[in-house]
Amino acid sequence: MEIPDVIKGILILVFVFVPIEKALAFHHQKLLREGWFTDLCYYFSGYFIGHGTTKLLIIFVLMSQGSIPILSKFVGQQTLVLQVTVAIFIGDLCFYFAHRLLHTVPWLWQFHVIHHSSTHIDWLATVRVHPFEQILTKACQMIPLYLLGFSSEALAIYIIFSSAIAFFIHANVRVKFPILKWLIATPEFHRWHHDRYPQKYAQNLAVQLPILDYIFGTLYMPENEQPKLYGTRLNASTNYFNHLIYPFKNWNKKNADK
């Protein structure tokens, strides 16, 4: 009997991150910490929503006459390494601005506050994303790449890289990366984004390239200091279905849940 990919995925994540976080924990916390079952629900729903969204985006691009011919031809002539490098930059740039809107537009924040509701940051907290936000950010990242005509190989590598680094930056590990942290997003970089008491309104918004935060003035990574508390006033233990309807019950709220 073949194991479904969704089960393989969670097993790989458990066998990779649980031992690492146990041995190199930044914050000491229980394995089955508060909200773990809610996040597990997000993992399974997010897996199917992500795959479905990718298919819909491909159909959308094809219906809109596909990629831009001139740009597609130029992009297709580049090496795979260059294509992947540029895809990472464009994808994270698009995500950065979508992420900034999620923090600065009040009604969008009602969706994004769910991701920030976890009081424990670890690999499993990665998946706590409202379906609306998941679809929005994925569309912002992938539509430009489809329209520019990146090869299927480059897109596949980009998607794998994006998924891997998303889990990596949320990992509860104390390891520091003195040079790498300025080139690629790391847990040390991303923890400040989840700080309960941020020094800035929205900080460290990129999820792959910290240089974007440096360019746009949202970088915050002080030396010899790390955040101690995470989460928002939204109850971290609220179940999955209450999370789904939460934004629609709070249209008139501004940023009260920050």
PDB file of C-alpha atoms in Angstrom:
ATOM      1  CA  MET A   1       0.000   0.000   0.000  1.00  0.00           C
ATOM      2  CA  GLU A   2       1.507   3.283  -1.114  1.00  0.00           C
ATOM      3  CA  ILE A   3       1.702   6.063   1.471  1.00  0.00           C
ATOM      4  CA  PRO A   4      -0.004   9.302   0.282  1.00  0.00           C
ATOM      5  CA  ASP A   5       2.333  12.234  -0.341  1.00  0.00           C
ATOM      6  CA  VAL A   6       0.613  14.313   2.341  1.00  0.00           C
ATOM      7  CA  ILE A   7       1.526  11.667   4.944  1.00  0.00           C
ATOM      8  CA  LYS A   8       5.056  11.300   3.578  1.00  0.00           C
ATOM      9  CA  GLY A   9       5.483  15.040   3.912  1.00  0.00           C
ATOM     10  CA  ILE A  10       4.525  15.249   7.570  1.00  0.00           C
ATOM     11  CA  LEU A  11       6.645  12.201   8.399  1.00  0.00           C
ATOM     12  CA  ILE A  12       9.708  13.746   6.737  1.00  0.00           C
ATOM     13  CA  LEU A  13       9.148  17.015   8.604  1.00  0.00           C
ATOM     14  CA  VAL A  14       8.772  15.208  11.930  1.00  0.00           C
ATOM     15  CA  PHE A  15      11.897  13.091  11.439  1.00  0.00           C
ATOM     16  CA  VAL A  16      13.959  16.105  10.315  1.00  0.00           C
ATOM     17  CA  PHE A  17      12.837  18.890  12.646  1.00  0.00           C
ATOM     18  CA  VAL A  18      11.794  17.185  15.881  1.00  0.00           C
ATOM     19  CA  PRO A  19      15.295  15.772  16.647  1.00  0.00           C
ATOM     20  CA  ILE A  20      16.979  19.017  15.586  1.00  0.00           C
ATOM     21  CA  GLU A  21      14.684  21.170  17.723  1.00  0.00           C
ATOM     22  CA  LYS A  22      15.089  18.782  20.634  1.00  0.00           C
ATOM     23  CA  ALA A  23      18.887  18.956  20.492  1.00  0.00           C
ATOM     24  CA  LEU A  24      19.248  22.638  19.567  1.00  0.00           C
ATOM     25  CA  ALA A  25      16.156  24.257  21.083  1.00  0.00           C
ATOM     26  CA  PHE A  26      16.157  28.049  21.351  1.00  0.00           C
ATOM     27  CA  HIS A  27      13.064  28.016  23.558  1.00  0.00           C
ATOM     28  CA  HIS A  28      12.482  24.911  25.659  1.00  0.00           C
ATOM     29  CA  GLN A  29       8.917  23.778  25.063  1.00  0.00           C
ATOM     30  CA  LYS A  30       6.831  20.617  24.983  1.00  0.00           C
ATOM     31  CA  LEU A  31       6.676  18.545  21.822  1.00  0.00           C
ATOM     32  CA  LEU A  32       2.875  18.687  21.909  1.00  0.00           C
ATOM     33  CA  ARG A  33       2.788  22.353  22.806  1.00  0.00           C
ATOM     34  CA  GLU A  34      -0.295  24.560  22.897  1.00  0.00           C
ATOM     35  CA  GLY A  35      -2.105  24.644  19.566  1.00  0.00           C
ATOM     36  CA  TRP A  36      -0.299  21.675  17.990  1.00  0.00           C
ATOM     37  CA  PHE A  37      -3.510  19.939  16.890  1.00  0.00           C
ATOM     38  CA  THR A  38      -4.820  23.141  15.296  1.00  0.00           C
ATOM     39  CA  ASP A  39      -1.574  23.456  13.363  1.00  0.00           C
ATOM     40  CA  LEU A  40      -1.814  19.818  12.283  1.00  0.00           C
ATOM     41  CA  CYS A  41      -5.231  20.618  10.801  1.00  0.00           C
ATOM     42  CA  TYR A  42      -3.621  23.538   8.966  1.00  0.00           C
ATOM     43  CA  TYR A  43      -0.951  21.224   7.587  1.00  0.00           C
ATOM     44  CA  PHE A  44      -3.433  18.844   5.985  1.00  0.00           C
ATOM     45  CA  SER A  45      -5.811  21.519   4.714  1.00  0.00           C
ATOM     46  CA  GLY A  46      -2.916  23.676   3.502  1.00  0.00           C
ATOM     47  CA  TYR A  47      -1.428  20.774   1.555  1.00  0.00           C
ATOM     48  CA  PHE A  48      -4.568  20.301  -0.522  1.00  0.00           C
ATOM     49  CA  ILE A  49      -5.304  24.027  -0.819  1.00  0.00           C
ATOM     50  CA  GLY A  50      -1.731  24.617  -2.031  1.00  0.00           C
ATOM     51  CA  HIS A  51      -1.914  21.916  -4.694  1.00  0.00           C
ATOM     52  CA  GLY A  52      -5.348  23.082  -5.803  1.00  0.00           C
ATOM     53  CA  THR A  53      -4.247  26.704  -5.996  1.00  0.00           C
ATOM     54  CA  THR A  54      -1.231  25.790  -8.145  1.00  0.00           C
ATOM     55  CA  LYS A  55      -3.465  24.014 -10.644  1.00  0.00           C
ATOM     56  CA  LEU A  56      -5.911  26.927 -10.755  1.00  0.00           C
ATOM     57  CA  LEU A  57      -3.077  29.416 -11.284  1.00  0.00           C
ATOM     58  CA  ILE A  58      -1.734  27.376 -14.200  1.00  0.00           C
ATOM     59  CA  ILE A  59      -5.221  27.273 -15.752  1.00  0.00           C
ATOM     60  CA  PHE A  60      -5.562  31.038 -15.207  1.00  0.00           C
ATOM     61  CA  VAL A  61      -2.252  31.762 -16.920  1.00  0.00           C
ATOM     62  CA  LEU A  62      -3.092  29.467 -19.836  1.00  0.00           C
ATOM     63  CA  MET A  63      -6.509  31.096 -20.267  1.00  0.00           C
ATOM     64  CA  SER A  64      -4.834  34.511 -20.302  1.00  0.00           C
ATOM     65  CA  GLN A  65      -2.717  33.317 -23.275  1.00  0.00           C
ATOM     66  CA  GLY A  66       0.135  32.048 -21.159  1.00  0.00           C
ATOM     67  CA  SER A  67       3.504  33.684 -20.676  1.00  0.00           C
ATOM     68  CA  ILE A  68       4.678  36.932 -22.248  1.00  0.00           C
ATOM     69  CA  PRO A  69       6.371  35.727 -25.509  1.00  0.00           C
ATOM     70  CA  ILE A  70       9.350  38.116 -25.637  1.00  0.00           C
ATOM     71  CA  LEU A  71      10.197  37.755 -21.960  1.00  0.00           C
ATOM     72  CA  SER A  72       9.525  34.011 -21.999  1.00  0.00           C
ATOM     73  CA  LYS A  73      11.975  33.493 -24.844  1.00  0.00           C
ATOM     74  CA  PHE A  74      14.643  35.537 -23.052  1.00  0.00           C
ATOM     75  CA  VAL A  75      14.104  33.772 -19.711  1.00  0.00           C
ATOM     76  CA  GLY A  76      14.093  30.348 -21.364  1.00  0.00           C
ATOM     77  CA  GLN A  77      17.556  30.972 -22.821  1.00  0.00           C
ATOM     78  CA  GLN A  78      19.121  31.425 -19.384  1.00  0.00           C
ATOM     79  CA  THR A  79      20.792  28.656 -17.408  1.00  0.00           C
ATOM     80  CA  LEU A  80      18.786  26.764 -14.824  1.00  0.00           C
ATOM     81  CA  VAL A  81      20.895  28.216 -11.987  1.00  0.00           C
ATOM     82  CA  LEU A  82      20.236  31.779 -13.155  1.00  0.00           C
ATOM     83  CA  GLN A  83      16.536  31.095 -13.633  1.00  0.00           C
ATOM     84  CA  VAL A  84      16.191  29.727 -10.108  1.00  0.00           C
ATOM     85  CA  THR A  85      18.169  32.645  -8.652  1.00  0.00           C
ATOM     86  CA  VAL A  86      16.007  35.232 -10.419  1.00  0.00           C
ATOM     87  CA  ALA A  87      12.824  33.322  -9.562  1.00  0.00           C
ATOM     88  CA  ILE A  88      13.749  33.440  -5.873  1.00  0.00           C
ATOM     89  CA  PHE A  89      14.326  37.198  -6.060  1.00  0.00           C
ATOM     90  CA  ILE A  90      11.107  37.960  -7.971  1.00  0.00           C
ATOM     91  CA  GLY A  91       9.031  35.545  -5.895  1.00  0.00           C
ATOM     92  CA  ASP A  92      10.217  36.976  -2.583  1.00  0.00           C
ATOM     93  CA  LEU A  93       9.896  40.559  -3.823  1.00  0.00           C
ATOM     94  CA  CYS A  94       6.251  39.927  -4.714  1.00  0.00           C
ATOM     95  CA  PHE A  95       5.695  38.150  -1.400  1.00  0.00           C
ATOM     96  CA  TYR A  96       7.314  41.042   0.484  1.00  0.00           C
ATOM     97  CA  PHE A  97       4.782  43.563  -0.800  1.00  0.00           C
ATOM     98  CA  ALA A  98       1.842  41.194  -0.282  1.00  0.00           C
ATOM     99  CA  HIS A  99       3.113  40.543   3.252  1.00  0.00           C
ATOM    100  CA  ARG A 100       3.456  44.262   3.900  1.00  0.00           C
ATOM    101  CA  LEU A 101      -0.156  44.773   2.881  1.00  0.00           C
ATOM    102  CA  LEU A 102      -1.217  41.968   5.212  1.00  0.00           C
ATOM    103  CA  HIS A 103       0.315  43.960   8.057  1.00  0.00           C
ATOM    104  CA  THR A 104      -0.789  47.450   7.070  1.00  0.00           C
ATOM    105  CA  VAL A 105      -4.291  47.007   5.609  1.00  0.00           C
ATOM    106  CA  PRO A 106      -6.656  46.445   8.568  1.00  0.00           C
ATOM    107  CA  TRP A 107      -9.027  43.964   6.903  1.00  0.00           C
ATOM    108  CA  LEU A 108      -6.111  41.923   5.546  1.00  0.00           C
ATOM    109  CA  TRP A 109      -4.542  41.859   8.989  1.00  0.00           C
ATOM    110  CA  GLN A 110      -7.634  40.035  10.263  1.00  0.00           C
ATOM    111  CA  PHE A 111      -6.500  37.079   8.140  1.00  0.00           C
ATOM    112  CA  HIS A 112      -2.781  37.397   8.852  1.00  0.00           C
ATOM    113  CA  VAL A 113      -3.240  37.746  12.611  1.00  0.00           C
ATOM    114  CA  ILE A 114      -3.977  34.020  12.645  1.00  0.00           C
ATOM    115  CA  HIS A 115      -0.414  33.205  11.568  1.00  0.00           C
ATOM    116  CA  HIS A 116       0.866  35.462  14.348  1.00  0.00           C
ATOM    117  CA  SER A 117      -1.435  33.964  16.986  1.00  0.00           C
ATOM    118  CA  SER A 118       0.913  31.122  17.884  1.00  0.00           C
ATOM    119  CA  THR A 119       2.704  31.716  21.170  1.00  0.00           C
ATOM    120  CA  HIS A 120       5.248  29.034  20.268  1.00  0.00           C
ATOM    121  CA  ILE A 121       7.370  29.370  17.136  1.00  0.00           C
ATOM    122  CA  ASP A 122       8.601  26.107  15.680  1.00  0.00           C
ATOM    123  CA  TRP A 123       8.505  24.205  12.390  1.00  0.00           C
ATOM    124  CA  LEU A 124       4.831  23.311  12.828  1.00  0.00           C
ATOM    125  CA  ALA A 125       3.827  26.957  13.360  1.00  0.00           C
ATOM    126  CA  THR A 126       4.783  27.528   9.715  1.00  0.00           C
ATOM    127  CA  VAL A 127       1.514  26.093   8.450  1.00  0.00           C
ATOM    128  CA  ARG A 128      -0.838  28.223  10.565  1.00  0.00           C
ATOM    129  CA  VAL A 129      -2.052  30.319   7.631  1.00  0.00           C
ATOM    130  CA  HIS A 130      -5.662  31.162   6.795  1.00  0.00           C
ATOM    131  CA  PRO A 131      -6.694  29.668   3.400  1.00  0.00           C
ATOM    132  CA  PHE A 132      -7.443  33.141   2.006  1.00  0.00           C
ATOM    133  CA  GLU A 133      -3.940  34.327   2.871  1.00  0.00           C
ATOM    134  CA  GLN A 134      -2.404  31.133   1.495  1.00  0.00           C
ATOM    135  CA  ILE A 135      -4.147  31.598  -1.862  1.00  0.00           C
ATOM    136  CA  LEU A 136      -3.372  35.341  -1.983  1.00  0.00           C
ATOM    137  CA  THR A 137       0.349  35.043  -1.274  1.00  0.00           C
ATOM    138  CA  LYS A 138       0.792  32.020  -3.535  1.00  0.00           C
ATOM    139  CA  ALA A 139      -0.879  33.901  -6.397  1.00  0.00           C
ATOM    140  CA  CYS A 140       1.337  36.949  -5.792  1.00  0.00           C
ATOM    141  CA  GLN A 141       4.446  34.764  -5.893  1.00  0.00           C
ATOM    142  CA  MET A 142       3.627  32.401  -8.737  1.00  0.00           C
ATOM    143  CA  ILE A 143       1.627  34.375 -11.329  1.00  0.00           C
ATOM    144  CA  PRO A 144       4.586  36.664 -12.218  1.00  0.00           C
ATOM    145  CA  LEU A 145       6.857  33.610 -12.551  1.00  0.00           C
ATOM    146  CA  TYR A 146       4.381  31.817 -14.823  1.00  0.00           C
ATOM    147  CA  LEU A 147       3.902  34.928 -16.961  1.00  0.00           C
ATOM    148  CA  LEU A 148       7.646  35.439 -17.312  1.00  0.00           C
ATOM    149  CA  GLY A 149       8.013  31.924 -18.676  1.00  0.00           C
ATOM    150  CA  PHE A 150      10.424  30.291 -16.230  1.00  0.00           C
ATOM    151  CA  SER A 151      11.050  26.667 -17.104  1.00  0.00           C
ATOM    152  CA  SER A 152       9.110  23.924 -15.319  1.00  0.00           C
ATOM    153  CA  GLU A 153      12.395  22.707 -13.796  1.00  0.00           C
ATOM    154  CA  ALA A 154      13.183  26.161 -12.389  1.00  0.00           C
ATOM    155  CA  LEU A 155       9.670  26.506 -10.970  1.00  0.00           C
ATOM    156  CA  ALA A 156       9.841  23.057  -9.388  1.00  0.00           C
ATOM    157  CA  ILE A 157      13.149  23.891  -7.668  1.00  0.00           C
ATOM    158  CA  TYR A 158      11.775  27.265  -6.563  1.00  0.00           C
ATOM    159  CA  ILE A 159       8.659  25.671  -5.044  1.00  0.00           C
ATOM    160  CA  ILE A 160      10.752  23.088  -3.152  1.00  0.00           C
ATOM    161  CA  PHE A 161      13.144  25.800  -1.946  1.00  0.00           C
ATOM    162  CA  SER A 162      10.265  28.042  -0.825  1.00  0.00           C
ATOM    163  CA  SER A 163       8.646  25.249   1.156  1.00  0.00           C
ATOM    164  CA  ALA A 164      11.919  24.158   2.758  1.00  0.00           C
ATOM    165  CA  ILE A 165      12.962  27.648   3.834  1.00  0.00           C
ATOM    166  CA  ALA A 166       9.496  28.395   5.226  1.00  0.00           C
ATOM    167  CA  PHE A 167       9.852  25.506   7.683  1.00  0.00           C
ATOM    168  CA  PHE A 168      13.504  26.361   8.328  1.00  0.00           C
ATOM    169  CA  ILE A 169      12.915  29.997   9.342  1.00  0.00           C
ATOM    170  CA  HIS A 170      10.240  28.986  11.848  1.00  0.00           C
ATOM    171  CA  ALA A 171      12.385  26.257  13.412  1.00  0.00           C
ATOM    172  CA  ASN A 172      12.974  26.500  17.150  1.00  0.00           C
ATOM    173  CA  VAL A 173      16.763  26.299  16.965  1.00  0.00           C
ATOM    174  CA  ARG A 174      19.413  28.382  18.680  1.00  0.00           C
ATOM    175  CA  VAL A 175      22.002  28.046  15.910  1.00  0.00           C
ATOM    176  CA  LYS A 176      23.204  31.360  14.502  1.00  0.00           C
ATOM    177  CA  PHE A 177      24.472  31.966  10.989  1.00  0.00           C
ATOM    178  CA  PRO A 178      26.782  35.030  11.205  1.00  0.00           C
ATOM    179  CA  ILE A 179      27.225  35.561   7.450  1.00  0.00           C
ATOM    180  CA  LEU A 180      24.382  33.532   5.973  1.00  0.00           C
ATOM    181  CA  LYS A 181      21.745  35.475   7.930  1.00  0.00           C
ATOM    182  CA  TRP A 182      22.374  38.538   5.733  1.00  0.00           C
ATOM    183  CA  LEU A 183      21.980  36.525   2.523  1.00  0.00           C
ATOM    184  CA  ILE A 184      19.204  34.040   3.273  1.00  0.00           C
ATOM    185  CA  ALA A 185      16.421  34.253   5.849  1.00  0.00           C
ATOM    186  CA  THR A 186      17.167  32.269   9.022  1.00  0.00           C
ATOM    187  CA  PRO A 187      15.307  31.516  12.279  1.00  0.00           C
ATOM    188  CA  GLU A 188      17.290  34.284  13.979  1.00  0.00           C
ATOM    189  CA  PHE A 189      15.993  36.730  11.346  1.00  0.00           C
ATOM    190  CA  HIS A 190      12.379  35.557  11.259  1.00  0.00           C
ATOM    191  CA  ARG A 191      11.834  35.275  15.009  1.00  0.00           C
ATOM    192  CA  TRP A 192      11.801  39.071  15.180  1.00  0.00           C
ATOM    193  CA  HIS A 193       8.894  39.094  12.759  1.00  0.00           C
ATOM    194  CA  HIS A 194       6.851  37.122  15.307  1.00  0.00           C
ATOM    195  CA  ASP A 195       7.916  39.241  18.282  1.00  0.00           C
ATOM    196  CA  ARG A 196       4.904  40.026  20.470  1.00  0.00           C
ATOM    197  CA  TYR A 197       6.233  43.492  21.151  1.00  0.00           C
ATOM    198  CA  PRO A 198       7.842  44.572  17.861  1.00  0.00           C
ATOM    199  CA  GLN A 199      10.093  47.606  17.803  1.00  0.00           C
ATOM    200  CA  LYS A 200       8.639  48.477  14.429  1.00  0.00           C
ATOM    201  CA  TYR A 201       5.129  48.217  13.040  1.00  0.00           C
ATOM    202  CA  ALA A 202       6.130  45.537  10.534  1.00  0.00           C
ATOM    203  CA  GLN A 203       9.622  44.112  10.465  1.00  0.00           C
ATOM    204  CA  ASN A 204      11.535  41.375   8.620  1.00  0.00           C
ATOM    205  CA  LEU A 205       8.772  40.869   6.052  1.00  0.00           C
ATOM    206  CA  ALA A 206      10.813  38.899   3.523  1.00  0.00           C
ATOM    207  CA  VAL A 207      10.856  35.137   3.957  1.00  0.00           C
ATOM    208  CA  GLN A 208      13.867  34.332   1.792  1.00  0.00           C
ATOM    209  CA  LEU A 209      16.010  37.416   1.180  1.00  0.00           C
ATOM    210  CA  PRO A 210      16.730  39.772   4.122  1.00  0.00           C
ATOM    211  CA  ILE A 211      18.215  42.296   1.696  1.00  0.00           C
ATOM    212  CA  LEU A 212      14.663  43.230   0.694  1.00  0.00           C
ATOM    213  CA  ASP A 213      13.969  44.383   4.252  1.00  0.00           C
ATOM    214  CA  TYR A 214      17.244  46.307   4.213  1.00  0.00           C
ATOM    215  CA  ILE A 215      16.304  48.035   0.950  1.00  0.00           C
ATOM    216  CA  PHE A 216      12.788  48.958   2.086  1.00  0.00           C
ATOM    217  CA  GLY A 217      13.704  49.907   5.648  1.00  0.00           C
ATOM    218  CA  THR A 218      11.992  47.079   7.546  1.00  0.00           C
ATOM    219  CA  LEU A 219      15.049  45.124   8.695  1.00  0.00           C
ATOM    220  CA  TYR A 220      15.362  44.598  12.445  1.00  0.00           C
ATOM    221  CA  MET A 221      18.012  42.247  13.797  1.00  0.00           C
ATOM    222  CA  PRO A 222      19.836  43.665  16.838  1.00  0.00           C
ATOM    223  CA  GLU A 223      23.041  42.030  18.014  1.00  0.00           C
ATOM    224  CA  ASN A 224      23.049  39.898  21.175  1.00  0.00           C
ATOM    225  CA  GLU A 225      19.289  40.150  21.608  1.00  0.00           C
ATOM    226  CA  GLN A 226      16.366  37.868  20.766  1.00  0.00           C
ATOM    227  CA  PRO A 227      12.599  38.109  21.280  1.00  0.00           C
ATOM    228  CA  LYS A 228      11.179  36.300  24.300  1.00  0.00           C
ATOM    229  CA  LEU A 229       7.427  36.334  23.675  1.00  0.00           C
ATOM    230  CA  TYR A 230       5.351  35.635  20.587  1.00  0.00           C
ATOM    231  CA  GLY A 231       1.712  35.689  19.593  1.00  0.00           C
ATOM    232  CA  THR A 232      -1.210  38.126  19.630  1.00  0.00           C
ATOM    233  CA  ARG A 233      -4.351  38.574  21.703  1.00  0.00           C
ATOM    234  CA  LEU A 234      -6.077  36.050  19.461  1.00  0.00           C
ATOM    235  CA  ASN A 235      -6.274  32.886  21.559  1.00  0.00           C
ATOM    236  CA  ALA A 236      -3.558  30.540  20.333  1.00  0.00           C
ATOM    237  CA  SER A 237      -5.572  27.505  21.341  1.00  0.00           C
ATOM    238  CA  THR A 238      -8.642  28.506  19.302  1.00  0.00           C
ATOM    239  CA  ASN A 239      -9.576  25.609  17.060  1.00  0.00           C
ATOM    240  CA  TYR A 240      -9.132  25.475  13.304  1.00  0.00           C
ATOM    241  CA  PHE A 241     -12.747  26.168  12.378  1.00  0.00           C
ATOM    242  CA  ASN A 242     -12.953  29.215  14.648  1.00  0.00           C
ATOM    243  CA  HIS A 243      -9.816  30.507  12.935  1.00  0.00           C
ATOM    244  CA  LEU A 244     -11.495  30.146   9.542  1.00  0.00           C
ATOM    245  CA  ILE A 245     -14.422  32.376  10.455  1.00  0.00           C
ATOM    246  CA  TYR A 246     -12.461  34.759  12.693  1.00  0.00           C
ATOM    247  CA  PRO A 247     -11.656  37.374   9.983  1.00  0.00           C
ATOM    248  CA  PHE A 248     -15.283  37.570   8.869  1.00  0.00           C
ATOM    249  CA  LYS A 249     -16.438  38.240  12.429  1.00  0.00           C
ATOM    250  CA  ASN A 250     -14.015  41.147  12.771  1.00  0.00           C
ATOM    251  CA  TRP A 251     -14.443  43.265   9.627  1.00  0.00           C
ATOM    252  CA  ASN A 252     -14.944  46.441  11.652  1.00  0.00           C
ATOM    253  CA  LYS A 253     -11.928  45.915  13.875  1.00  0.00           C
ATOM    254  CA  LYS A 254      -8.719  47.735  13.061  1.00  0.00           C
ATOM    255  CA  ASN A 255      -5.563  46.438  14.674  1.00  0.00           C
ATOM    256  CA  ALA A 256      -6.966  45.602  18.104  1.00  0.00           C
ATOM    257  CA  ASP A 257      -5.516  42.090  17.955  1.00  0.00           C
ATOM    258  CA  LYS A 258      -1.941  43.238  17.550  1.00  0.00           C
TER     259      LYS A 258
END
